[in-house]
Every structure is written in structure tokens, then in C-alpha cells.
């Protein structure tokens, strides 16, 4: 839900790319969110074999409630870090995200 809330409607492989979650975990999450009425799945107009995922109004409401809570937790976690330490942490996280994204791109993951 977080990826769809932040980036908008996309195919499942887009969720995989943004989260570096594996195909099985995304597939299970999609099934649970569909059953809960938090997301929709529709055929892609450009490629009928591909499904586009999007938040429902109920899903958007949950997303908008969760984001401030997640940001507050993140702020609390880094509160004792100096500005230099925060910068270093952000750089390390970008490297890890980049590496993970590259690994998944090599696998050509698709749901």
C-alpha cells in the first residue's frame, strides 16, 4: 500500500522494484489487500496480460493515517544522530537500495 500511495497505480513488478520484496511476498500481499478492499486490480489498457494495482478510497484512507505514524517513528529512531551521521546513514541506505534494485533487475522479476 505504501508504494501505491506514494507513487500511484502501477503493475505488481513496479511494487517489487520499489520495495525489493520478492515476487511471492508481493503476490501474497496483493491477495490480502484485494480481499480487504484496500487495492484494486485492473487490466492494463496497453498490455492486457498485465494488471495495474491501485489504492481504493479505503486503502488511501489507511495510507494517509499510517504515513504520519511511520514518519514519527523514523524521526524518533534518528533523533540522537548528528547531522553528519544522518547524512552517512542516508548514503548507506541509498547504496543498499541501489544494490537491491540492481539484483532484482538482473532477475527480471515479473508477476
Short mmCIF file of N, CA, C and O in Angstrom, two decimals:
data_model
loop_
_atom_site.label_atom_id
_atom_site.label_comp_id
_atom_site.label_asym_id
_atom_site.label_seq_id
_atom_site.Cartn_x
_atom_site.Cartn_y
_atom_site.Cartn_z
N UNK A 1 0.81 -1.18 0.00
CA UNK A 1 0.00 0.00 0.00
C UNK A 1 0.86 1.25 0.00
O UNK A 1 0.49 2.23 -0.64
N UNK A 2 1.94 1.21 0.72
CA UNK A 2 2.79 2.40 0.81
C UNK A 2 3.32 2.81 -0.55
O UNK A 2 3.36 4.00 -0.87
N UNK A 3 3.73 1.84 -1.36
CA UNK A 3 4.27 2.15 -2.68
C UNK A 3 3.18 2.74 -3.57
O UNK A 3 3.40 3.74 -4.26
N UNK A 4 1.99 2.14 -3.56
CA UNK A 4 0.89 2.65 -4.37
C UNK A 4 0.46 4.03 -3.89
O UNK A 4 0.13 4.90 -4.70
N UNK A 5 0.48 4.25 -2.59
CA UNK A 5 0.13 5.56 -2.05
C UNK A 5 1.13 6.63 -2.45
O UNK A 5 0.76 7.75 -2.77
N UNK A 6 2.38 6.27 -2.44
CA UNK A 6 3.43 7.25 -2.75
C UNK A 6 3.59 7.49 -4.25
O UNK A 6 3.74 8.62 -4.69
N UNK A 7 3.56 6.42 -5.06
CA UNK A 7 3.87 6.53 -6.48
C UNK A 7 2.65 6.43 -7.40
O UNK A 7 2.76 6.69 -8.58
N UNK A 8 1.53 5.98 -6.88
CA UNK A 8 0.34 5.84 -7.70
C UNK A 8 0.22 4.46 -8.31
O UNK A 8 1.01 3.56 -8.03
N UNK A 9 -0.80 4.29 -9.14
CA UNK A 9 -1.11 2.99 -9.74
C UNK A 9 0.08 2.47 -10.54
O UNK A 9 0.78 3.23 -11.21
N UNK A 10 0.28 1.13 -10.46
CA UNK A 10 1.37 0.50 -11.18
C UNK A 10 1.17 -1.01 -11.21
O UNK A 10 0.41 -1.54 -10.41
N UNK A 11 1.89 -1.68 -12.12
CA UNK A 11 1.84 -3.15 -12.11
C UNK A 11 2.59 -3.70 -10.90
O UNK A 11 3.39 -3.01 -10.27
N UNK A 12 2.34 -4.96 -10.58
CA UNK A 12 2.97 -5.59 -9.43
C UNK A 12 4.49 -5.55 -9.53
O UNK A 12 5.17 -5.38 -8.51
N UNK A 13 5.05 -5.70 -10.72
CA UNK A 13 6.52 -5.67 -10.81
C UNK A 13 7.06 -4.29 -10.42
O UNK A 13 8.19 -4.19 -9.95
N UNK A 14 6.25 -3.24 -10.56
CA UNK A 14 6.67 -1.92 -10.08
C UNK A 14 6.77 -1.90 -8.57
O UNK A 14 7.68 -1.29 -8.01
N UNK A 15 5.85 -2.57 -7.91
CA UNK A 15 5.90 -2.67 -6.44
C UNK A 15 7.17 -3.41 -6.04
O UNK A 15 7.88 -3.00 -5.12
N UNK A 16 7.47 -4.48 -6.74
CA UNK A 16 8.68 -5.25 -6.46
C UNK A 16 9.92 -4.37 -6.59
O UNK A 16 10.80 -4.37 -5.74
N UNK A 17 9.98 -3.58 -7.66
CA UNK A 17 11.14 -2.71 -7.89
C UNK A 17 11.28 -1.65 -6.81
O UNK A 17 12.40 -1.33 -6.39
N UNK A 18 10.18 -1.10 -6.35
CA UNK A 18 10.25 -0.04 -5.34
C UNK A 18 10.51 -0.56 -3.94
O UNK A 18 11.00 0.18 -3.10
N UNK A 19 10.20 -1.82 -3.68
CA UNK A 19 10.36 -2.35 -2.33
C UNK A 19 11.48 -3.36 -2.21
O UNK A 19 11.90 -3.68 -1.10
N UNK A 20 11.90 -3.93 -3.31
CA UNK A 20 12.87 -5.02 -3.30
C UNK A 20 12.32 -6.24 -2.57
O UNK A 20 13.06 -7.07 -2.07
N UNK A 21 10.98 -6.33 -2.50
CA UNK A 21 10.35 -7.54 -1.97
C UNK A 21 10.35 -8.58 -3.08
O UNK A 21 10.30 -8.25 -4.25
N UNK A 22 10.37 -9.85 -2.68
CA UNK A 22 10.36 -10.89 -3.69
C UNK A 22 8.95 -11.07 -4.25
O UNK A 22 7.95 -10.65 -3.65
N UNK A 23 8.87 -11.74 -5.37
CA UNK A 23 7.63 -11.95 -6.11
C UNK A 23 6.56 -12.61 -5.26
O UNK A 23 5.39 -12.21 -5.27
N UNK A 24 6.92 -13.60 -4.50
CA UNK A 24 5.96 -14.35 -3.69
C UNK A 24 5.36 -13.45 -2.61
O UNK A 24 4.15 -13.44 -2.38
N UNK A 25 6.20 -12.69 -1.93
CA UNK A 25 5.70 -11.81 -0.86
C UNK A 25 4.77 -10.75 -1.42
O UNK A 25 3.73 -10.44 -0.81
N UNK A 26 5.11 -10.18 -2.58
CA UNK A 26 4.24 -9.17 -3.18
C UNK A 26 2.92 -9.82 -3.60
O UNK A 26 1.84 -9.26 -3.36
N UNK A 27 2.99 -10.99 -4.19
CA UNK A 27 1.78 -11.69 -4.61
C UNK A 27 0.85 -11.95 -3.42
O UNK A 27 -0.37 -11.75 -3.50
N UNK A 28 1.40 -12.39 -2.32
CA UNK A 28 0.60 -12.64 -1.11
C UNK A 28 0.01 -11.35 -0.55
O UNK A 28 -1.15 -11.32 -0.13
N UNK A 29 0.81 -10.30 -0.53
CA UNK A 29 0.32 -9.02 -0.04
C UNK A 29 -0.79 -8.49 -0.92
O UNK A 29 -1.81 -7.99 -0.43
N UNK A 30 -0.65 -8.62 -2.23
CA UNK A 30 -1.69 -8.19 -3.16
C UNK A 30 -2.97 -8.96 -2.90
O UNK A 30 -4.06 -8.37 -2.82
N UNK A 31 -2.88 -10.25 -2.72
CA UNK A 31 -4.08 -11.06 -2.45
C UNK A 31 -4.77 -10.60 -1.17
O UNK A 31 -6.01 -10.48 -1.14
N UNK A 32 -4.00 -10.36 -0.12
CA UNK A 32 -4.59 -9.91 1.15
C UNK A 32 -5.22 -8.53 1.02
O UNK A 32 -6.32 -8.29 1.54
N UNK A 33 -4.54 -7.62 0.32
CA UNK A 33 -5.06 -6.26 0.16
C UNK A 33 -6.30 -6.22 -0.73
O UNK A 33 -7.22 -5.44 -0.49
N UNK A 34 -6.33 -7.08 -1.75
CA UNK A 34 -7.54 -7.21 -2.59
C UNK A 34 -8.71 -7.71 -1.75
O UNK A 34 -9.81 -7.16 -1.81
N UNK A 35 -8.47 -8.75 -0.96
CA UNK A 35 -9.52 -9.33 -0.12
C UNK A 35 -10.02 -8.34 0.92
O UNK A 35 -11.21 -8.33 1.25
N UNK A 36 -9.14 -7.48 1.40
CA UNK A 36 -9.51 -6.49 2.41
C UNK A 36 -10.14 -5.24 1.79
O UNK A 36 -10.59 -4.35 2.52
N UNK A 37 -10.15 -5.16 0.47
CA UNK A 37 -10.73 -3.99 -0.19
C UNK A 37 -9.86 -2.76 -0.15
O UNK A 37 -10.34 -1.64 -0.30
N UNK A 38 -8.55 -2.96 0.05
CA UNK A 38 -7.62 -1.82 0.13
C UNK A 38 -7.03 -1.43 -1.22
O UNK A 38 -6.59 -0.30 -1.40
N UNK A 39 -7.00 -2.39 -2.16
CA UNK A 39 -6.48 -2.11 -3.50
C UNK A 39 -7.41 -2.71 -4.55
O UNK A 39 -8.24 -3.56 -4.24
N UNK A 40 -7.24 -2.24 -5.78
CA UNK A 40 -7.95 -2.82 -6.92
C UNK A 40 -6.92 -3.35 -7.90
O UNK A 40 -5.75 -2.95 -7.88
N UNK A 41 -7.39 -4.26 -8.77
CA UNK A 41 -6.53 -4.78 -9.83
C UNK A 41 -7.35 -4.72 -11.11
O UNK A 41 -8.47 -5.22 -11.17
N UNK A 42 -6.79 -4.07 -12.14
CA UNK A 42 -7.47 -3.95 -13.42
C UNK A 42 -6.48 -4.25 -14.53
O UNK A 42 -5.27 -4.13 -14.35
N UNK A 43 -6.99 -4.65 -15.68
CA UNK A 43 -6.12 -4.94 -16.82
C UNK A 43 -5.49 -3.64 -17.34
O UNK A 43 -6.15 -2.61 -17.40
N UNK A 44 -4.22 -3.73 -17.70
CA UNK A 44 -3.51 -2.61 -18.30
C UNK A 44 -4.06 -2.39 -19.71
O UNK A 44 -4.13 -3.32 -20.51
N UNK A 45 -4.46 -1.16 -20.02
CA UNK A 45 -5.02 -0.85 -21.33
C UNK A 45 -4.00 -1.08 -22.45
O UNK A 45 -4.38 -1.41 -23.58
N UNK A 46 -2.71 -0.93 -22.15
CA UNK A 46 -1.67 -1.10 -23.17
C UNK A 46 -1.21 -2.54 -23.32
O UNK A 46 -0.67 -2.91 -24.35
N UNK A 47 -1.37 -3.33 -22.28
CA UNK A 47 -0.94 -4.73 -22.31
C UNK A 47 -1.91 -5.53 -21.46
O UNK A 47 -1.77 -5.59 -20.23
N UNK A 48 -2.91 -6.13 -22.08
CA UNK A 48 -3.98 -6.81 -21.37
C UNK A 48 -3.48 -7.97 -20.50
O UNK A 48 -4.20 -8.46 -19.63
N UNK A 49 -2.25 -8.43 -20.70
CA UNK A 49 -1.70 -9.51 -19.87
C UNK A 49 -1.24 -9.00 -18.51
O UNK A 49 -1.04 -9.78 -17.58
N UNK A 50 -1.07 -7.72 -18.40
CA UNK A 50 -0.54 -7.12 -17.18
C UNK A 50 -1.67 -6.48 -16.37
O UNK A 50 -2.56 -5.87 -16.94
N UNK A 51 -1.60 -6.60 -15.05
CA UNK A 51 -2.59 -5.99 -14.17
C UNK A 51 -2.00 -4.74 -13.52
O UNK A 51 -0.82 -4.69 -13.17
N UNK A 52 -2.84 -3.74 -13.38
CA UNK A 52 -2.45 -2.49 -12.71
C UNK A 52 -3.09 -2.49 -11.33
O UNK A 52 -4.30 -2.73 -11.19
N UNK A 53 -2.30 -2.21 -10.33
CA UNK A 53 -2.77 -2.14 -8.95
C UNK A 53 -2.95 -0.68 -8.55
O UNK A 53 -2.17 0.18 -8.97
N UNK A 54 -3.96 -0.41 -7.75
CA UNK A 54 -4.20 0.95 -7.27
C UNK A 54 -4.91 0.89 -5.93
O UNK A 54 -5.54 -0.12 -5.60
N UNK A 55 -4.81 1.95 -5.16
CA UNK A 55 -5.49 2.02 -3.88
C UNK A 55 -6.98 2.30 -4.09
O UNK A 55 -7.35 3.08 -4.98
N UNK A 56 -7.81 1.70 -3.28
CA UNK A 56 -9.22 2.06 -3.22
C UNK A 56 -9.33 3.29 -2.31
O UNK A 56 -8.36 3.64 -1.62
N UNK A 57 -10.48 3.93 -2.26
CA UNK A 57 -10.64 5.03 -1.30
C UNK A 57 -10.35 4.58 0.15
O UNK A 57 -9.70 5.31 0.90
N UNK A 58 -10.78 3.37 0.51
CA UNK A 58 -10.48 2.86 1.85
C UNK A 58 -8.97 2.66 2.04
O UNK A 58 -8.42 2.96 3.11
N UNK A 59 -8.31 2.17 1.01
CA UNK A 59 -6.86 2.00 1.07
C UNK A 59 -6.13 3.32 1.20
O UNK A 59 -5.16 3.45 1.96
N UNK A 60 -6.61 4.32 0.48
CA UNK A 60 -6.00 5.66 0.56
C UNK A 60 -6.17 6.23 1.97
O UNK A 60 -5.25 6.84 2.52
N UNK A 61 -7.33 6.00 2.59
CA UNK A 61 -7.57 6.48 3.95
C UNK A 61 -6.57 5.85 4.92
O UNK A 61 -5.97 6.55 5.75
N UNK A 62 -6.38 4.54 4.82
CA UNK A 62 -5.42 3.84 5.69
C UNK A 62 -4.02 4.38 5.44
O UNK A 62 -3.28 4.67 6.38
N UNK A 63 -3.65 4.53 4.18
CA UNK A 63 -2.33 5.05 3.82
C UNK A 63 -2.11 6.42 4.48
O UNK A 63 -1.06 6.67 5.07
N UNK A 64 -3.08 7.31 4.36
CA UNK A 64 -2.95 8.66 4.91
C UNK A 64 -2.89 8.66 6.44
O UNK A 64 -2.33 9.57 7.03
N UNK A 65 -3.43 7.64 7.07
CA UNK A 65 -3.34 7.51 8.53
C UNK A 65 -1.98 6.96 8.95
O UNK A 65 -1.44 7.35 9.99
N UNK A 66 -1.43 6.07 8.15
CA UNK A 66 -0.18 5.39 8.51
C UNK A 66 1.05 6.26 8.26
O UNK A 66 2.01 6.22 9.04
N UNK A 67 1.05 7.05 7.21
CA UNK A 67 2.24 7.83 6.85
C UNK A 67 2.72 8.71 8.01
O UNK A 67 3.91 8.67 8.35
N UNK A 68 1.87 9.51 8.65
CA UNK A 68 2.38 10.32 9.76
C UNK A 68 2.97 9.48 10.90
O UNK A 68 3.96 9.87 11.51
N UNK A 69 2.37 8.32 11.15
CA UNK A 69 2.89 7.45 12.21
C UNK A 69 4.27 6.92 11.84
O UNK A 69 5.18 6.89 12.68
N UNK A 70 4.44 6.49 10.59
CA UNK A 70 5.74 5.96 10.14
C UNK A 70 6.80 7.06 10.18
O UNK A 70 7.94 6.81 10.60
N UNK A 71 6.44 8.26 9.76
CA UNK A 71 7.40 9.37 9.79
C UNK A 71 7.79 9.72 11.22
O UNK A 71 8.95 10.05 11.48
N UNK A 72 6.85 9.63 12.15
CA UNK A 72 7.16 9.90 13.55
C UNK A 72 8.12 8.86 14.11
O UNK A 72 9.06 9.21 14.83
N UNK A 73 7.91 7.59 13.77
CA UNK A 73 8.82 6.52 14.22
C UNK A 73 10.21 6.75 13.63
O UNK A 73 11.22 6.65 14.34
N UNK A 74 10.27 7.07 12.34
CA UNK A 74 11.56 7.33 11.69
C UNK A 74 12.28 8.49 12.38
O UNK A 74 13.48 8.41 12.67
N UNK A 75 11.56 9.55 12.66
CA UNK A 75 12.15 10.72 13.32
C UNK A 75 12.69 10.34 14.70
O UNK A 75 13.78 10.76 15.09
N UNK A 76 11.94 9.54 15.42
CA UNK A 76 12.37 9.10 16.75
C UNK A 76 13.63 8.24 16.68
O UNK A 76 14.53 8.35 17.51
N UNK A 77 13.71 7.38 15.65
CA UNK A 77 14.87 6.49 15.51
C UNK A 77 16.17 7.27 15.28
O UNK A 77 17.22 6.85 15.73
N UNK A 78 16.09 8.36 14.56
CA UNK A 78 17.32 9.09 14.20
C UNK A 78 17.54 10.32 15.06
O UNK A 78 18.49 11.07 14.83
N UNK A 79 16.71 10.51 16.09
CA UNK A 79 16.79 11.72 16.89
C UNK A 79 18.16 11.93 17.54
O UNK A 79 18.59 13.07 17.72
N UNK A 80 18.86 10.87 17.90
CA UNK A 80 20.14 11.01 18.57
C UNK A 80 21.33 11.08 17.61
O UNK A 80 22.47 11.21 18.06
N UNK A 81 21.06 11.00 16.32
CA UNK A 81 22.15 11.08 15.34
C UNK A 81 22.49 12.53 15.05
O UNK A 81 21.61 13.39 15.00
N UNK A 82 23.77 12.77 14.85
CA UNK A 82 24.19 14.11 14.44
C UNK A 82 23.83 14.31 12.97
O UNK A 82 23.56 13.32 12.26
N UNK A 83 23.84 15.54 12.49
CA UNK A 83 23.58 15.76 11.07
C UNK A 83 24.53 14.96 10.16
O UNK A 83 24.09 14.41 9.15
N UNK A 84 25.80 14.87 10.54
CA UNK A 84 26.75 14.08 9.74
C UNK A 84 26.39 12.60 9.75
O UNK A 84 26.49 11.92 8.73
N UNK A 85 25.98 12.09 10.90
CA UNK A 85 25.59 10.68 10.99
C UNK A 85 24.33 10.41 10.16
O UNK A 85 24.22 9.38 9.50
N UNK A 86 23.39 11.33 10.16
CA UNK A 86 22.19 11.18 9.35
C UNK A 86 22.54 11.15 7.86
O UNK A 86 22.01 10.33 7.11
N UNK A 87 23.42 12.05 7.47
CA UNK A 87 23.86 12.08 6.07
C UNK A 87 24.53 10.77 5.70
O UNK A 87 24.28 10.21 4.63
N UNK A 88 25.38 10.26 6.58
CA UNK A 88 26.07 9.00 6.33
C UNK A 88 25.06 7.85 6.23
O UNK A 88 25.14 7.02 5.33
N UNK A 89 24.10 7.81 7.15
CA UNK A 89 23.08 6.77 7.13
C UNK A 89 22.27 6.82 5.83
O UNK A 89 22.02 5.78 5.21
N UNK A 90 21.88 8.00 5.41
CA UNK A 90 21.13 8.14 4.16
C UNK A 90 21.95 7.64 2.97
O UNK A 90 21.41 6.98 2.07
N UNK A 91 23.24 7.93 2.95
CA UNK A 91 24.11 7.45 1.88
C UNK A 91 24.21 5.93 1.86
O UNK A 91 24.14 5.30 0.80
N UNK A 92 24.36 5.34 3.03
CA UNK A 92 24.43 3.88 3.13
C UNK A 92 23.11 3.26 2.67
O UNK A 92 23.10 2.28 1.92
N UNK A 93 22.00 3.83 3.09
CA UNK A 93 20.69 3.30 2.70
C UNK A 93 20.50 3.40 1.18
O UNK A 93 19.97 2.47 0.56
N UNK A 94 20.93 4.51 0.57
CA UNK A 94 20.82 4.64 -0.90
C UNK A 94 21.65 3.57 -1.60
O UNK A 94 21.20 2.98 -2.58
N UNK A 95 22.84 3.30 -1.10
CA UNK A 95 23.68 2.25 -1.69
C UNK A 95 23.02 0.89 -1.59
O UNK A 95 23.02 0.11 -2.54
N UNK A 96 22.47 0.59 -0.43
CA UNK A 96 21.80 -0.70 -0.24
C UNK A 96 20.57 -0.82 -1.15
O UNK A 96 20.34 -1.87 -1.76
N UNK A 97 19.80 0.25 -1.25
CA UNK A 97 18.63 0.23 -2.13
C UNK A 97 19.04 0.05 -3.58
O UNK A 97 18.43 -0.72 -4.32
N UNK A 98 20.09 0.73 -3.97
CA UNK A 98 20.57 0.64 -5.35
C UNK A 98 21.04 -0.78 -5.65
O UNK A 98 20.74 -1.34 -6.71
N UNK A 99 21.77 -1.36 -4.72
CA UNK A 99 22.27 -2.73 -4.91
C UNK A 99 21.13 -3.73 -5.00
O UNK A 99 21.11 -4.61 -5.84
N UNK A 100 20.15 -3.57 -4.13
CA UNK A 100 19.00 -4.47 -4.13
C UNK A 100 18.22 -4.33 -5.42
O UNK A 100 17.82 -5.32 -6.03
N UNK A 101 18.01 -3.10 -5.87
CA UNK A 101 17.29 -2.87 -7.12
C UNK A 101 18.04 -3.50 -8.29
O UNK A 101 17.43 -4.11 -9.18
N UNK A 102 19.35 -3.38 -8.30
CA UNK A 102 20.15 -3.97 -9.38
C UNK A 102 20.03 -5.49 -9.36
O UNK A 102 19.92 -6.12 -10.42
N UNK A 103 20.05 -6.09 -8.17
CA UNK A 103 19.90 -7.54 -8.06
C UNK A 103 18.56 -8.01 -8.61
O UNK A 103 18.49 -9.00 -9.33
N UNK A 104 17.49 -7.29 -8.30
CA UNK A 104 16.18 -7.68 -8.79
C UNK A 104 16.05 -7.43 -10.29
O UNK A 104 15.39 -8.18 -10.98
N UNK A 105 16.68 -6.39 -10.80
CA UNK A 105 16.64 -6.12 -12.24
C UNK A 105 17.33 -7.26 -13.01
O UNK A 105 16.87 -7.66 -14.08
N UNK A 106 18.41 -7.78 -12.45
CA UNK A 106 19.12 -8.89 -13.10
C UNK A 106 18.24 -10.14 -13.16
O UNK A 106 18.31 -10.92 -14.09
N UNK A 107 17.39 -10.31 -12.14
CA UNK A 107 16.50 -11.47 -12.09
C UNK A 107 15.29 -11.31 -13.01
O UNK A 107 14.56 -12.26 -13.25
N UNK A 108 15.04 -10.10 -13.51
CA UNK A 108 13.91 -9.79 -14.39
C UNK A 108 12.61 -10.30 -13.77
O UNK A 108 11.88 -11.08 -14.36
N UNK A 109 12.35 -9.84 -12.56
CA UNK A 109 11.19 -10.31 -11.80
C UNK A 109 9.91 -9.75 -12.37
O UNK A 109 9.81 -8.56 -12.66
N UNK A 110 8.90 -10.59 -12.55
CA UNK A 110 7.58 -10.20 -13.06
C UNK A 110 6.53 -11.06 -12.40
O UNK A 110 6.72 -12.25 -12.20
N UNK A 111 5.42 -10.45 -12.06
CA UNK A 111 4.29 -11.23 -11.53
C UNK A 111 3.26 -11.36 -12.63
O UNK A 111 2.94 -10.46 -13.32
#
